[in-house]
JSON list of C-alpha atoms in Angstrom, two decimals:
[
{"chain": "H", "resi": 28, "resn": "MET", "atom": "CA", "xyz": [38.36, 61.78, 126.96]},
{"chain": "H", "resi": 29, "resn": "LYS", "atom": "CA", "xyz": [40.55, 61.49, 123.87]},
{"chain": "H", "resi": 30, "resn": "GLU", "atom": "CA", "xyz": [43.75, 63.44, 123.52]},
{"chain": "H", "resi": 31, "resn": "ILE", "atom": "CA", "xyz": [43.77, 66.11, 120.81]},
{"chain": "H", "resi": 32, "resn": "THR", "atom": "CA", "xyz": [47.16, 66.44, 119.18]},
{"chain": "H", "resi": 33, "resn": "GLU", "atom": "CA", "xyz": [48.21, 69.12, 116.73]},
{"chain": "H", "resi": 34, "resn": "ALA", "atom": "CA", "xyz": [48.09, 66.47, 113.99]},
{"chain": "H", "resi": 35, "resn": "ILE", "atom": "CA", "xyz": [44.48, 65.55, 114.86]},
{"chain": "H", "resi": 36, "resn": "ARG", "atom": "CA", "xyz": [43.52, 69.24, 115.05]},
{"chain": "H", "resi": 37, "resn": "GLN", "atom": "CA", "xyz": [45.00, 69.79, 111.57]},
{"chain": "H", "resi": 38, "resn": "GLU", "atom": "CA", "xyz": [43.26, 66.68, 110.23]},
{"chain": "H", "resi": 39, "resn": "ILE", "atom": "CA", "xyz": [39.91, 67.90, 111.59]},
{"chain": "H", "resi": 40, "resn": "LYS", "atom": "CA", "xyz": [40.50, 71.38, 110.13]},
{"chain": "H", "resi": 41, "resn": "ASP", "atom": "CA", "xyz": [41.36, 69.94, 106.72]},
{"chain": "H", "resi": 42, "resn": "MET", "atom": "CA", "xyz": [38.30, 67.68, 106.77]},
{"chain": "H", "resi": 43, "resn": "ILE", "atom": "CA", "xyz": [36.03, 70.62, 107.65]},
{"chain": "H", "resi": 44, "resn": "PHE", "atom": "CA", "xyz": [37.54, 72.99, 105.07]},
{"chain": "H", "resi": 45, "resn": "ASP", "atom": "CA", "xyz": [37.38, 70.31, 102.34]},
{"chain": "H", "resi": 46, "resn": "TYR", "atom": "CA", "xyz": [33.77, 69.57, 103.24]},
{"chain": "H", "resi": 47, "resn": "TYR", "atom": "CA", "xyz": [32.66, 73.21, 103.13]},
{"chain": "H", "resi": 48, "resn": "ALA", "atom": "CA", "xyz": [34.58, 73.85, 99.90]},
{"chain": "H", "resi": 49, "resn": "GLU", "atom": "CA", "xyz": [32.85, 70.93, 98.19]},
{"chain": "H", "resi": 50, "resn": "GLU", "atom": "CA", "xyz": [29.36, 71.48, 99.60]},
{"chain": "H", "resi": 51, "resn": "CYS", "atom": "CA", "xyz": [29.38, 75.26, 99.13]},
{"chain": "H", "resi": 52, "resn": "GLU", "atom": "CA", "xyz": [31.14, 75.03, 95.75]},
{"chain": "H", "resi": 53, "resn": "VAL", "atom": "CA", "xyz": [33.96, 77.41, 96.63]},
{"chain": "H", "resi": 54, "resn": "ASP", "atom": "CA", "xyz": [37.69, 77.11, 96.21]},
{"chain": "H", "resi": 55, "resn": "ARG", "atom": "CA", "xyz": [39.21, 75.73, 99.41]},
{"chain": "H", "resi": 56, "resn": "ASP", "atom": "CA", "xyz": [41.85, 78.51, 99.32]},
{"chain": "H", "resi": 57, "resn": "GLU", "atom": "CA", "xyz": [39.05, 81.09, 99.72]},
{"chain": "H", "resi": 58, "resn": "ILE", "atom": "CA", "xyz": [38.17, 79.68, 103.15]},
{"chain": "H", "resi": 59, "resn": "THR", "atom": "CA", "xyz": [40.06, 81.04, 106.15]},
{"chain": "H", "resi": 60, "resn": "MET", "atom": "CA", "xyz": [39.67, 80.61, 109.88]},
{"chain": "H", "resi": 61, "resn": "GLU", "atom": "CA", "xyz": [37.88, 83.99, 109.91]},
{"chain": "H", "resi": 62, "resn": "THR", "atom": "CA", "xyz": [35.32, 83.01, 107.24]},
{"chain": "H", "resi": 63, "resn": "ASN", "atom": "CA", "xyz": [31.71, 83.05, 108.44]},
{"chain": "H", "resi": 64, "resn": "PRO", "atom": "CA", "xyz": [30.26, 79.72, 107.27]},
{"chain": "H", "resi": 65, "resn": "GLN", "atom": "CA", "xyz": [26.66, 80.92, 107.10]},
{"chain": "H", "resi": 66, "resn": "GLU", "atom": "CA", "xyz": [27.09, 84.41, 105.66]},
{"chain": "H", "resi": 67, "resn": "GLU", "atom": "CA", "xyz": [30.11, 83.91, 103.41]},
{"chain": "H", "resi": 68, "resn": "LEU", "atom": "CA", "xyz": [29.71, 80.28, 102.36]},
{"chain": "H", "resi": 69, "resn": "GLY", "atom": "CA", "xyz": [25.94, 79.88, 102.52]},
{"chain": "H", "resi": 70, "resn": "SER", "atom": "CA", "xyz": [26.06, 76.84, 104.79]},
{"chain": "H", "resi": 71, "resn": "ASP", "atom": "CA", "xyz": [23.02, 75.65, 106.69]},
{"chain": "H", "resi": 72, "resn": "SER", "atom": "CA", "xyz": [22.15, 73.42, 109.62]},
{"chain": "H", "resi": 73, "resn": "LEU", "atom": "CA", "xyz": [21.71, 70.32, 107.45]},
{"chain": "H", "resi": 74, "resn": "MET", "atom": "CA", "xyz": [25.29, 70.66, 106.25]},
{"chain": "H", "resi": 75, "resn": "PHE", "atom": "CA", "xyz": [26.42, 70.91, 109.85]},
{"chain": "H", "resi": 76, "resn": "VAL", "atom": "CA", "xyz": [24.48, 67.76, 110.76]},
{"chain": "H", "resi": 77, "resn": "GLU", "atom": "CA", "xyz": [26.08, 65.89, 107.86]},
{"chain": "H", "resi": 78, "resn": "LEU", "atom": "CA", "xyz": [29.50, 67.07, 108.98]},
{"chain": "H", "resi": 79, "resn": "VAL", "atom": "CA", "xyz": [28.80, 65.79, 112.50]},
{"chain": "H", "resi": 80, "resn": "GLU", "atom": "CA", "xyz": [27.86, 62.40, 111.05]},
{"chain": "H", "resi": 81, "resn": "LEU", "atom": "CA", "xyz": [31.00, 62.29, 108.90]},
{"chain": "H", "resi": 82, "resn": "THR", "atom": "CA", "xyz": [33.15, 63.16, 111.90]},
{"chain": "H", "resi": 83, "resn": "ALA", "atom": "CA", "xyz": [31.44, 60.56, 114.09]},
{"chain": "H", "resi": 84, "resn": "ASP", "atom": "CA", "xyz": [32.02, 57.89, 111.44]},
{"chain": "H", "resi": 85, "resn": "LYS", "atom": "CA", "xyz": [35.62, 58.87, 110.77]},
{"chain": "H", "resi": 86, "resn": "TYR", "atom": "CA", "xyz": [36.66, 58.90, 114.42]},
{"chain": "H", "resi": 87, "resn": "ASP", "atom": "CA", "xyz": [34.25, 56.22, 115.69]},
{"chain": "H", "resi": 88, "resn": "LEU", "atom": "CA", "xyz": [32.45, 58.64, 118.00]},
{"chain": "H", "resi": 89, "resn": "ASP", "atom": "CA", "xyz": [29.07, 58.19, 119.62]},
{"chain": "H", "resi": 90, "resn": "ILE", "atom": "CA", "xyz": [27.80, 61.75, 119.67]},
{"chain": "H", "resi": 91, "resn": "LYS", "atom": "CA", "xyz": [24.29, 63.10, 119.99]},
{"chain": "H", "resi": 92, "resn": "LEU", "atom": "CA", "xyz": [23.34, 66.22, 118.05]},
{"chain": "H", "resi": 93, "resn": "GLN", "atom": "CA", "xyz": [21.45, 67.35, 121.14]},
{"chain": "H", "resi": 94, "resn": "SER", "atom": "CA", "xyz": [24.72, 67.50, 123.10]},
{"chain": "H", "resi": 95, "resn": "ILE", "atom": "CA", "xyz": [26.41, 69.60, 120.43]},
{"chain": "H", "resi": 96, "resn": "GLY", "atom": "CA", "xyz": [23.34, 71.83, 120.14]},
{"chain": "H", "resi": 97, "resn": "LYS", "atom": "CA", "xyz": [23.29, 72.56, 123.85]},
{"chain": "H", "resi": 98, "resn": "TYR", "atom": "CA", "xyz": [26.99, 73.45, 123.77]},
{"chain": "H", "resi": 99, "resn": "MET", "atom": "CA", "xyz": [26.47, 75.70, 120.74]},
{"chain": "H", "resi": 100, "resn": "LEU", "atom": "CA", "xyz": [23.88, 77.73, 122.66]},
{"chain": "H", "resi": 101, "resn": "LYS", "atom": "CA", "xyz": [26.83, 78.84, 124.82]},
{"chain": "H", "resi": 102, "resn": "ALA", "atom": "CA", "xyz": [29.34, 79.04, 121.95]},
{"chain": "H", "resi": 103, "resn": "PRO", "atom": "CA", "xyz": [27.83, 80.01, 118.58]},
{"chain": "H", "resi": 104, "resn": "LEU", "atom": "CA", "xyz": [29.73, 79.17, 115.39]},
{"chain": "H", "resi": 105, "resn": "ASN", "atom": "CA", "xyz": [30.46, 82.54, 113.79]},
{"chain": "H", "resi": 106, "resn": "THR", "atom": "CA", "xyz": [33.76, 81.67, 112.11]},
{"chain": "H", "resi": 107, "resn": "MET", "atom": "CA", "xyz": [35.48, 78.61, 110.72]},
{"chain": "H", "resi": 108, "resn": "ALA", "atom": "CA", "xyz": [37.78, 78.81, 113.77]},
{"chain": "H", "resi": 109, "resn": "ASP", "atom": "CA", "xyz": [34.66, 78.27, 115.93]},
{"chain": "H", "resi": 110, "resn": "VAL", "atom": "CA", "xyz": [33.63, 75.29, 113.77]},
{"chain": "H", "resi": 111, "resn": "VAL", "atom": "CA", "xyz": [37.08, 73.70, 114.00]},
{"chain": "H", "resi": 112, "resn": "ASP", "atom": "CA", "xyz": [37.13, 74.32, 117.76]},
{"chain": "H", "resi": 113, "resn": "VAL", "atom": "CA", "xyz": [33.75, 72.67, 118.36]},
{"chain": "H", "resi": 114, "resn": "PHE", "atom": "CA", "xyz": [34.69, 69.64, 116.28]},
{"chain": "H", "resi": 115, "resn": "CYS", "atom": "CA", "xyz": [37.96, 69.29, 118.19]},
{"chain": "H", "resi": 116, "resn": "LYS", "atom": "CA", "xyz": [35.93, 69.39, 121.41]},
{"chain": "H", "resi": 117, "resn": "VAL", "atom": "CA", "xyz": [33.51, 66.80, 119.99]},
{"chain": "H", "resi": 118, "resn": "TYR", "atom": "CA", "xyz": [36.52, 64.60, 119.24]},
{"chain": "H", "resi": 119, "resn": "GLN", "atom": "CA", "xyz": [37.93, 65.12, 122.73]},
{"chain": "H", "resi": 120, "resn": "TYR", "atom": "CA", "xyz": [34.83, 65.05, 124.91]},
{"chain": "H", "resi": 121, "resn": "GLY", "atom": "CA", "xyz": [32.06, 63.37, 122.90]},
{"chain": "H", "resi": 122, "resn": "ASN", "atom": "CA", "xyz": [28.67, 63.87, 124.54]},
{"chain": "H", "resi": 123, "resn": "ASP", "atom": "CA", "xyz": [30.36, 65.42, 127.57]},
{"chain": "H", "resi": 124, "resn": "ILE", "atom": "CA", "xyz": [30.81, 68.55, 125.44]},
{"chain": "H", "resi": 125, "resn": "VAL", "atom": "CA", "xyz": [27.48, 69.66, 126.89]},
{"chain": "H", "resi": 126, "resn": "ASN", "atom": "CA", "xyz": [29.15, 70.01, 130.31]},
{"chain": "H", "resi": 127, "resn": "LEU", "atom": "CA", "xyz": [31.90, 72.32, 129.10]},
{"chain": "H", "resi": 128, "resn": "SER", "atom": "CA", "xyz": [31.72, 76.01, 129.79]},
{"chain": "H", "resi": 129, "resn": "GLU", "atom": "CA", "xyz": [32.57, 78.26, 126.87]}
]
């Protein structure tokens, strides 16, 4: 398990917000932690998969989409806060995310 510091959490948040702003063609300042990525930004599952791959590459993680998917059944991503939280957990726990309770 990797340690998640406030600096890493902020770095992950910035990466996610920058990604969604670029992919959804919105101003980054319009995105808040309460923004719904699907309804308000028009994101889709392919964007999420690409973001997982970018995160895995950036932090040298070996993560299976299946593990994240199983976790997300227990913890759906309704806000950007949820997205940031799941990516912080991916960073911390890798494939063991599937064993976490919500």
